Coordinates of C-alpha atoms in Angstrom, one line a residue:
Chain A
M1 CA 0.0 0.0 0.0
T2 CA 1.5 3.3 -1.1
I3 CA 0.8 6.2 1.2
T4 CA 1.6 8.9 -1.4
P5 CA 1.6 8.8 -5.2
D6 CA 5.2 10.2 -5.0
D7 CA 6.2 6.6 -4.4
V8 CA 4.7 5.4 -7.7
V9 CA 7.5 6.0 -10.2
Y10 CA 6.8 5.6 -13.9
W11 CA 10.0 7.0 -15.4
Q12 CA 13.2 8.5 -14.1
W13 CA 15.9 10.5 -15.8
G14 CA 18.6 11.8 -13.6
L15 CA 17.2 13.7 -10.7
F16 CA 13.8 14.1 -12.4
T17 CA 11.4 11.4 -11.6
L18 CA 8.0 11.0 -13.3
N19 CA 6.1 9.8 -10.4
G20 CA 2.3 9.3 -9.9
T21 CA 1.8 12.8 -8.5
I22 CA 3.1 14.5 -11.6
A23 CA 1.5 12.0 -13.9
F24 CA -2.0 12.3 -12.3
T25 CA -1.5 16.1 -12.1
W26 CA -1.0 16.2 -15.8
L27 CA -4.0 14.0 -16.3
V28 CA -6.1 16.4 -14.2
M29 CA -4.7 19.4 -16.1
A30 CA -5.4 17.7 -19.4
L31 CA -8.9 16.9 -18.4
L32 CA -9.6 20.5 -17.2
T33 CA -8.0 22.1 -20.2
L34 CA -9.5 19.8 -22.7
G35 CA -12.9 20.0 -21.2
S36 CA -12.7 23.8 -21.1
W37 CA -11.5 24.0 -24.6
L38 CA -14.2 21.7 -25.9
I39 CA -16.9 23.6 -24.2
T40 CA -15.7 27.1 -24.7
R41 CA -14.7 26.8 -28.4
N42 CA -18.4 27.1 -29.4
L43 CA -19.6 29.5 -26.8
G44 CA -22.6 31.6 -27.9
D45 CA -24.2 34.7 -26.6
D46 CA -27.6 33.3 -27.3
P47 CA -29.9 33.1 -24.3
N48 CA -30.4 29.4 -25.0
L49 CA -27.3 27.9 -23.4
T50 CA -26.0 24.4 -23.9
R51 CA -25.8 22.3 -20.8
W52 CA -22.0 22.3 -20.6
Q53 CA -21.8 26.0 -21.1
N54 CA -24.4 26.4 -18.4
L55 CA -22.3 24.2 -16.1
L56 CA -19.1 26.3 -16.8
E57 CA -21.0 29.6 -16.3
V58 CA -22.4 28.3 -13.0
L59 CA -18.9 27.3 -11.9
V60 CA -17.3 30.6 -12.9
T61 CA -20.1 32.7 -11.6
G62 CA -20.1 30.8 -8.3
I63 CA -16.4 31.2 -7.9
R64 CA -16.6 34.9 -8.7
D65 CA -19.4 35.4 -6.2
Q66 CA -17.5 33.6 -3.5
I67 CA -14.4 35.7 -4.2
A68 CA -16.4 38.9 -4.2
Q69 CA -18.1 37.9 -1.0
V70 CA -14.9 37.1 0.8
S71 CA -12.7 39.8 -0.5
R72 CA -15.3 42.5 -1.0
Q73 CA -13.4 43.5 -4.0
Q74 CA -13.7 43.0 -7.7
P75 CA -13.1 39.3 -8.3
G76 CA -11.5 39.8 -11.8
I77 CA -7.8 39.6 -11.0
Y78 CA -8.1 36.8 -8.3
L79 CA -10.4 34.6 -10.4
P80 CA -7.7 32.7 -12.3
F81 CA -5.6 31.9 -9.3
V82 CA -8.2 31.1 -6.7
G83 CA -10.5 29.5 -9.3
T84 CA -7.7 27.2 -10.5
L85 CA -6.9 26.3 -7.0
F86 CA -10.4 25.2 -6.4
L87 CA -10.9 23.4 -9.7
F88 CA -7.6 21.6 -9.6
I89 CA -8.1 20.4 -6.1
A90 CA -11.8 19.5 -6.6
M91 CA -11.1 17.6 -9.9
S92 CA -8.1 15.8 -8.2
N93 CA -10.3 14.7 -5.4
L94 CA -13.3 13.9 -7.6
L95 CA -11.4 11.5 -9.7
T96 CA -10.6 9.3 -6.7
I97 CA -13.7 7.3 -7.7
V98 CA -11.9 6.1 -10.7
P99 CA -10.1 2.8 -9.9
G100 CA -6.3 3.0 -10.1
Y101 CA -6.3 6.8 -9.8
E102 CA -4.2 8.4 -7.1
A103 CA -5.2 11.9 -6.1
P104 CA -2.2 14.3 -6.5
T105 CA -3.6 16.2 -3.6
G106 CA -2.8 13.1 -1.5
S107 CA 0.9 14.0 -2.0
L108 CA 2.5 16.4 0.4
S109 CA 4.6 17.6 -2.4
T110 CA 1.5 18.8 -4.3
T111 CA -0.1 20.4 -1.3
T112 CA 3.2 22.1 -0.4
A113 CA 3.5 23.4 -3.9
L114 CA 0.0 24.8 -3.8
A115 CA 0.7 26.3 -0.4
I116 CA 3.9 27.9 -1.6
C117 CA 1.9 29.3 -4.5
V118 CA -0.5 30.9 -2.0
F119 CA 2.4 32.0 0.2
V120 CA 3.9 33.8 -2.8
A121 CA 0.7 35.0 -4.2
V122 CA -0.2 36.9 -1.0
P123 CA 2.6 39.4 -1.1
V124 CA 2.4 39.5 -4.9
F125 CA -1.2 40.6 -4.9
G126 CA -0.6 42.7 -1.8
I127 CA 2.3 44.6 -3.3
A128 CA 0.5 44.9 -6.6
S129 CA -2.6 46.3 -4.8
K130 CA -1.0 48.6 -2.2
G131 CA 2.6 48.9 -3.0
A132 CA 5.6 47.2 -1.3
G133 CA 6.0 49.8 1.5
I134 CA 2.5 49.6 2.7
F135 CA 2.4 45.9 2.4
L136 CA 5.6 45.2 4.2
R137 CA 4.7 47.7 6.9
H138 CA 2.0 45.6 8.3
Y139 CA 4.5 43.0 9.4
V140 CA 5.8 45.4 12.0
K141 CA 2.4 46.4 13.3
P142 CA 1.2 47.0 15.9
T143 CA 4.9 47.1 17.0
P144 CA 8.1 45.9 15.4
L145 CA 8.3 43.3 18.1
M146 CA 5.5 41.5 16.3
L147 CA 7.6 41.1 13.2
P148 CA 8.9 37.5 14.0
F149 CA 5.4 36.5 15.1
N150 CA 3.9 37.8 12.0
V151 CA 6.5 36.0 9.8
I152 CA 5.9 32.8 11.8
G153 CA 2.2 33.2 11.4
E154 CA 2.6 33.5 7.6
I155 CA 4.8 30.4 7.5
S156 CA 2.7 28.4 9.9
R157 CA -0.6 29.1 8.0
T158 CA 1.1 28.1 4.8
V159 CA 2.3 24.8 6.4
A160 CA -1.2 24.4 7.8
L161 CA -2.7 24.8 4.4
A162 CA -0.5 22.1 2.9
V163 CA -0.8 19.7 5.8
R164 CA -4.6 20.1 6.1
L165 CA -5.2 19.2 2.5
Y166 CA -2.7 16.5 2.4
G167 CA -3.9 15.0 5.7
N168 CA -7.5 14.9 4.7
I169 CA -7.0 13.4 1.3
M170 CA -4.2 11.0 2.3
S171 CA -6.2 9.8 5.4
G172 CA -9.2 9.1 3.2
T173 CA -7.1 7.1 0.8
V174 CA -5.5 5.2 3.6
I175 CA -8.8 4.5 5.3
V176 CA -10.3 3.1 2.2
A177 CA -7.2 0.9 1.6
I178 CA -7.4 -0.4 5.1
L179 CA -11.1 -1.1 4.9
L180 CA -10.7 -2.9 1.6
S181 CA -8.4 -5.3 3.4
L182 CA -10.8 -5.7 6.4
T183 CA -14.3 -5.4 4.9
P184 CA -14.0 -5.4 1.2
Y185 CA -17.8 -4.8 0.7
F186 CA -20.0 -1.8 1.2
F187 CA -17.9 0.1 3.8
P188 CA -15.1 1.2 1.4
V189 CA -17.8 2.6 -0.9
V190 CA -19.3 4.6 1.9
M191 CA -15.9 5.8 3.0
Q192 CA -15.1 6.7 -0.6
L193 CA -18.4 8.7 -0.8
L194 CA -17.4 10.4 2.4
G195 CA -14.0 11.0 0.8
L196 CA -15.6 12.7 -2.1
L197 CA -17.5 15.0 0.2
T198 CA -14.3 15.7 2.2
G199 CA -12.4 16.3 -1.0
M200 CA -15.0 18.9 -2.2
I201 CA -15.0 20.6 1.2
Q202 CA -11.2 20.7 1.3
A203 CA -11.0 22.2 -2.2
Y204 CA -13.5 24.9 -1.1
I205 CA -11.6 25.5 2.2
F206 CA -8.2 25.7 0.4
A207 CA -9.5 28.2 -2.1
I208 CA -11.4 30.3 0.4
L209 CA -8.4 30.4 2.8
A210 CA -6.2 31.4 0.0
M211 CA -8.6 34.2 -0.9
V212 CA -8.9 35.3 2.7
Y213 CA -5.1 35.5 3.0
I214 CA -4.9 37.5 -0.3
A215 CA -7.8 39.7 0.7
S216 CA -6.2 40.4 4.1
A217 CA -3.0 41.4 2.3
T218 CA -4.7 43.6 -0.3
S219 CA -7.0 45.4 2.1
V220 CA -4.4 45.8 4.9
H221 CA -3.8 49.2 6.5
E222 CA -6.8 50.9 5.0
G223 CA -8.0 52.2 8.4
S224 CA -10.0 50.9 11.3
Q225 CA -13.1 50.3 9.2
D226 CA -11.2 48.1 6.9
Q227 CA -9.8 46.3 9.9
D228 CA -13.2 45.7 11.2
E229 CA -14.5 44.6 7.9
K230 CA -11.7 42.2 7.3
P231 CA -13.2 38.9 6.3
Q232 CA -13.1 36.2 8.8
P233 CA -11.7 32.9 7.6
P234 CA -14.0 29.9 7.9
V235 CA -13.2 27.4 10.6
S236 CA -11.4 24.5 9.1
P237 CA -12.4 21.0 10.3
Chain B
M1 CA 5.7 11.8 4.9
E2 CA 8.4 13.2 2.7
I3 CA 8.5 16.2 0.6
D4 CA 10.1 15.7 -2.8
W5 CA 11.2 19.1 -3.7
I6 CA 11.7 18.3 -7.3
T7 CA 8.1 17.2 -7.4
V8 CA 7.1 20.3 -5.5
S9 CA 8.8 22.5 -8.0
A10 CA 7.3 20.6 -10.9
Q11 CA 3.8 20.9 -9.2
V12 CA 4.4 24.6 -8.8
V13 CA 5.2 24.9 -12.5
N14 CA 2.3 22.6 -13.3
F15 CA -0.1 24.7 -11.3
L16 CA 1.1 28.0 -12.9
I17 CA 0.6 26.4 -16.3
L18 CA -2.8 25.2 -15.3
V19 CA -3.6 28.8 -14.2
W20 CA -2.6 30.1 -17.5
L21 CA -4.5 27.3 -19.4
L22 CA -7.7 27.8 -17.5
K23 CA -7.5 31.5 -17.8
R24 CA -7.0 31.1 -21.6
F25 CA -9.6 28.4 -22.2
L26 CA -12.1 28.7 -19.4
Y27 CA -12.3 32.0 -17.5
Q28 CA -11.8 34.5 -20.4
P29 CA -14.2 32.8 -22.9
V30 CA -16.8 32.2 -20.3
I31 CA -16.7 35.7 -18.9
H32 CA -16.5 37.1 -22.4
A33 CA -19.6 35.1 -23.4
M34 CA -21.5 36.2 -20.3
D35 CA -20.6 39.8 -20.7
K36 CA -21.6 39.6 -24.4
R37 CA -24.9 38.0 -23.5
E38 CA -25.4 40.4 -20.6
N39 CA -24.8 43.3 -23.0
R40 CA -27.2 41.8 -25.5
I41 CA -29.8 41.2 -22.9
R42 CA -29.3 44.8 -21.6
S43 CA -29.7 46.0 -25.1
R44 CA -32.8 44.0 -25.6
M45 CA -34.1 45.3 -22.3
T46 CA -33.4 48.8 -23.3
T47 CA -35.1 48.2 -26.6
A48 CA -38.0 46.6 -24.8
E49 CA -38.2 49.5 -22.4
Q50 CA -38.2 51.9 -25.3
R51 CA -40.9 49.9 -27.0
E52 CA -42.9 49.7 -23.7
R53 CA -42.6 53.5 -23.3
A54 CA -43.7 54.0 -26.9
A55 CA -46.5 51.5 -26.4
N56 CA -47.6 53.2 -23.2
Q57 CA -47.4 56.6 -25.0
A58 CA -49.5 55.1 -27.8
R59 CA -51.9 53.6 -25.4
Q60 CA -52.3 56.9 -23.6
D61 CA -52.8 58.7 -26.9
Y62 CA -55.5 56.1 -27.9
E63 CA -57.1 56.4 -24.5
R64 CA -57.2 60.1 -24.7
K65 CA -58.6 59.9 -28.3
L66 CA -61.1 57.4 -27.1
A67 CA -62.1 59.6 -24.2
D68 CA -62.4 62.6 -26.6
L69 CA -64.5 60.5 -29.0
E70 CA -66.7 59.3 -26.2
Q71 CA -67.2 62.9 -25.0
Q72 CA -67.9 64.0 -28.6
Q73 CA -70.3 61.1 -29.0
A74 CA -72.1 62.0 -25.8
S75 CA -72.2 65.6 -26.9
L76 CA -73.5 64.7 -30.3
L77 CA -76.0 62.3 -28.8
A78 CA -77.2 65.0 -26.4
E79 CA -77.5 67.5 -29.2
A80 CA -79.3 65.0 -31.4
E81 CA -81.6 64.1 -28.5
K82 CA -82.3 67.8 -27.9
E83 CA -83.0 68.4 -31.6
A84 CA -85.2 65.3 -31.7
R85 CA -87.1 66.5 -28.7
Q86 CA -87.5 69.9 -30.3
S87 CA -88.5 68.4 -33.6
R88 CA -91.0 66.2 -31.8
R89 CA -92.5 69.2 -30.0
D90 CA -92.6 71.1 -33.3
M91 CA -94.2 68.1 -35.1
I92 CA -96.7 67.7 -32.3
E93 CA -97.5 71.3 -32.4
Q94 CA -97.8 71.2 -36.2
A95 CA -100.0 68.1 -36.0
R96 CA -102.1 69.9 -33.4
I97 CA -102.4 72.9 -35.7
D98 CA -103.2 70.7 -38.7
T99 CA -105.6 68.7 -36.7
A100 CA -107.3 71.8 -35.4
E101 CA -107.4 73.2 -39.0
A102 CA -108.8 69.9 -40.3
R103 CA -111.2 69.8 -37.5
N104 CA -112.3 73.3 -38.1
Q105 CA -112.6 72.6 -41.8
W106 CA -114.5 69.5 -41.1
M107 CA -116.7 71.3 -38.6
Q108 CA -117.2 74.0 -41.2
E109 CA -118.1 71.4 -43.8
V110 CA -120.3 69.6 -41.3
K111 CA -121.9 72.9 -40.4
E112 CA -122.4 73.7 -44.1
E113 CA -123.7 70.2 -44.8
K114 CA -125.9 70.5 -41.8
A115 CA -127.1 73.9 -42.9
S116 CA -127.6 72.7 -46.4
F117 CA -129.4 69.6 -45.2
I118 CA -131.6 71.7 -42.9
K119 CA -132.2 74.1 -45.7
G120 CA -133.1 71.2 -47.9
V121 CA -135.3 69.8 -45.3
Q122 CA -136.8 73.2 -44.7
Q123 CA -137.5 73.7 -48.3
Q124 CA -138.9 70.2 -48.7
S125 CA -141.0 70.7 -45.6
L126 CA -142.3 74.0 -46.9
F127 CA -142.9 72.5 -50.2
A128 CA -144.6 69.5 -48.7
V129 CA -146.7 71.6 -46.4
E130 CA -147.6 73.9 -49.1
S131 CA -148.4 71.1 -51.5
I132 CA -150.5 69.4 -48.8
A133 CA -152.3 72.5 -48.0
R134 CA -152.7 73.5 -51.6
R135 CA -154.1 70.0 -52.4
A136 CA -156.2 70.0 -49.3
L137 CA -157.7 73.4 -50.2
E138 CA -158.1 72.4 -53.7
D139 CA -159.9 69.3 -52.6
L140 CA -162.0 71.3 -50.2
A141 CA -162.8 74.0 -52.6
D142 CA -166.5 73.7 -53.5
E143 CA -169.3 76.1 -54.4
Q144 CA -169.9 77.1 -50.9
L145 CA -166.3 77.8 -50.2
E146 CA -166.0 79.7 -53.5
E147 CA -169.1 81.7 -52.6
R148 CA -167.7 82.3 -49.2
I149 CA -164.4 83.4 -50.6
T150 CA -166.2 85.7 -52.9
H151 CA -168.2 87.3 -50.1
T152 CA -165.0 87.8 -48.1
F153 CA -163.5 89.6 -51.1
I154 CA -166.6 91.7 -51.4
D155 CA -166.2 92.6 -47.8
Q156 CA -162.7 93.7 -48.5
L157 CA -163.9 95.9 -51.3
S158 CA -166.0 97.9 -48.8
T159 CA -162.8 98.7 -46.9
L160 CA -160.6 99.8 -49.8
D161 CA -157.8 102.3 -49.3
Q162 CA -158.5 105.8 -50.5
G163 CA -155.5 105.6 -52.8
I164 CA -157.0 102.6 -54.6
I165 CA -160.3 104.2 -54.8
D166 CA -158.8 107.3 -56.4
T167 CA -156.9 105.2 -58.9
L168 CA -159.8 103.1 -59.8
S169 CA -162.1 106.1 -60.2
K170 CA -159.7 107.9 -62.5
T171 CA -158.7 105.1 -64.7
R172 CA -160.4 104.1 -67.9
K173 CA -158.7 100.8 -68.2
P174 CA -160.7 97.8 -67.2
A175 CA -159.9 96.1 -64.0
T176 CA -159.0 92.5 -64.2
L177 CA -160.5 90.1 -61.8
S178 CA -158.8 86.7 -61.6
S179 CA -160.2 83.8 -59.8
S180 CA -159.1 80.2 -59.2
F181 CA -162.6 79.0 -59.9
E182 CA -165.3 79.9 -62.3
L183 CA -167.4 82.7 -60.8
A184 CA -171.1 82.3 -61.0
P185 CA -172.8 85.2 -62.8
D186 CA -174.5 86.4 -59.7
L187 CA -171.2 86.5 -57.9
K188 CA -169.7 88.5 -60.8
N189 CA -172.6 90.9 -60.6
A190 CA -172.3 91.2 -56.8
I191 CA -168.6 92.0 -57.2
S192 CA -169.2 94.6 -59.9
R193 CA -172.0 96.1 -57.9
E194 CA -169.9 96.3 -54.7
L195 CA -166.9 97.8 -56.5
Q196 CA -169.1 100.4 -58.1
T197 CA -170.5 101.2 -54.7
A198 CA -167.1 101.5 -53.1
I199 CA -165.7 103.7 -55.9
G200 CA -168.8 105.5 -56.7
A201 CA -168.6 104.9 -60.4
A202 CA -168.9 102.0 -62.9
V203 CA -165.7 100.2 -63.4
P204 CA -165.2 98.1 -66.5
M205 CA -164.2 94.7 -65.5
T206 CA -162.8 91.6 -67.2
F207 CA -163.1 88.2 -65.5
Q208 CA -160.6 85.4 -66.0
R209 CA -159.7 82.2 -64.4
S210 CA -156.1 81.8 -63.0
E211 CA -154.5 78.5 -62.0
R212 CA -151.9 80.5 -60.1
L213 CA -154.3 81.2 -57.4
I214 CA -155.0 78.3 -55.2
C215 CA -158.2 79.3 -53.9
G216 CA -158.9 83.0 -54.1
I217 CA -159.7 86.1 -56.0
E218 CA -157.4 88.9 -57.2
L219 CA -158.3 92.3 -58.6
V220 CA -155.6 94.1 -60.6
C221 CA -156.0 97.6 -61.9
E222 CA -153.3 100.2 -62.7
G223 CA -150.7 98.3 -60.8
H224 CA -152.9 98.1 -57.7
V225 CA -153.7 94.6 -56.5
L226 CA -156.5 93.6 -54.2
S227 CA -156.8 90.0 -53.4
W228 CA -157.8 87.4 -51.1
N229 CA -156.0 84.2 -51.6
L230 CA -155.3 81.1 -49.6
S231 CA -151.8 81.1 -51.0
D232 CA -151.2 84.2 -49.0
Y233 CA -151.8 82.2 -45.9
L234 CA -149.4 79.6 -47.2
T235 CA -146.9 82.3 -47.8
D236 CA -147.4 83.6 -44.3
L237 CA -147.0 80.0 -43.1
T238 CA -143.8 79.6 -45.0
S239 CA -142.5 82.8 -43.5
L240 CA -143.4 81.8 -40.1
M241 CA -141.7 78.4 -40.5
E242 CA -138.6 80.0 -41.9
K243 CA -138.4 82.3 -38.9
A244 CA -138.9 79.3 -36.6
F245 CA -136.0 77.5 -38.3
E246 CA -133.8 80.5 -38.2
T247 CA -134.5 80.9 -34.5
A248 CA -133.8 77.2 -33.8
R249 CA -130.5 77.4 -35.8
S250 CA -129.3 80.5 -34.0
R251 CA -130.0 78.7 -30.7
E252 CA -127.7 75.8 -31.6
P253 CA -124.4 75.9 -29.7
E254 CA -121.3 76.6 -31.8
A255 CA -119.5 73.3 -32.3

């Protein structure tokens, strides 16, 4: 039983290893891109939408609304990043119902990579929105003594992001594997359904938390009202 | 729980590529399509609002025109009703006048017919009475009556007017004595004798019979007429009856 798809190696050339994580990530990327291309190549502005166009519009509109609700800003510039986080994680977790598939999000390498992306995206969006000075100044507030704690907070929440997603998905996979060996009928299916639900929730949580972090960086130091209106991150399970 | 940093870096790159891919193939086309549709719907809504405004304006115009038409119709109706009422009054008045005229004319005709009828009746009555009386007197006329008539005439000769006496005494023309019956010779002599006595001179006389007189004697001389005739009584009777009819007609109420 493999704990992580990193251990599944398909091909190796020097230091680069084509393991299961990368392979399944490419699969998910290919599915998402191909599906999007197939649907959006014939988009029309007619009020009578196709089912697939309707599905995509519901997805995109839902993500935009969530971003706008959390950030209280225009969702345009955050949509590709946050939306891709959600779609990638959701699709990765959804495909676990396919036999033989290993979710890339069950690899700590993948979740770490996503968390690093968020870790980098926060200052990038913050500086792009407010400028480097204003953004960096909030690390020394309320006093410069808080600088190390703020830095630790940034790092720890990034680690938490990575570990939370990895733990949930990996644990689901492991539980199903263990149940398959103990009670091969019925219970693994139930747990897999539960895993699907957990996977969707984790995708939502990851994307929302990323948006909350970015929103806190882009709306920082705008006065007491902005501080009061700073969106509260949802409680993670 | 190991982290393969090469895999991590590969996943970072993969993720960034996926971000670009989805932005290129998903977000932009979908958002573009939605914006385009939204613009189209907004355009349609604007057009629909303009049409609705135009339709409302047209509806208000039509309602106003309809109200004007109804008002005009009501006004025309009232005017026509008034004219009809006036015309009815005029026609009734005209009919009343015509009826009154016709009635008056009719009454006049009735009155004339009545008068004509009464007159006819009157004349026929007079004629009948006269005929009856004349026939009765003719039937009754006998010698005694004729003799009596003659004596009555002779009595009248004794009370002649002075004018007649003077005329008869001066004239040389014979006096004509007409009678409705043949006078006996003694009666002729008695008359001659009495006339002579009354005038004081002999008067030439001619005797003739006249059918005109019903039952009587008439002496004509120089335009003077002395007679006793039953037809005079009938004439008097006719005059009396005419007077009675005139009196009765004048007492009739005006219709």
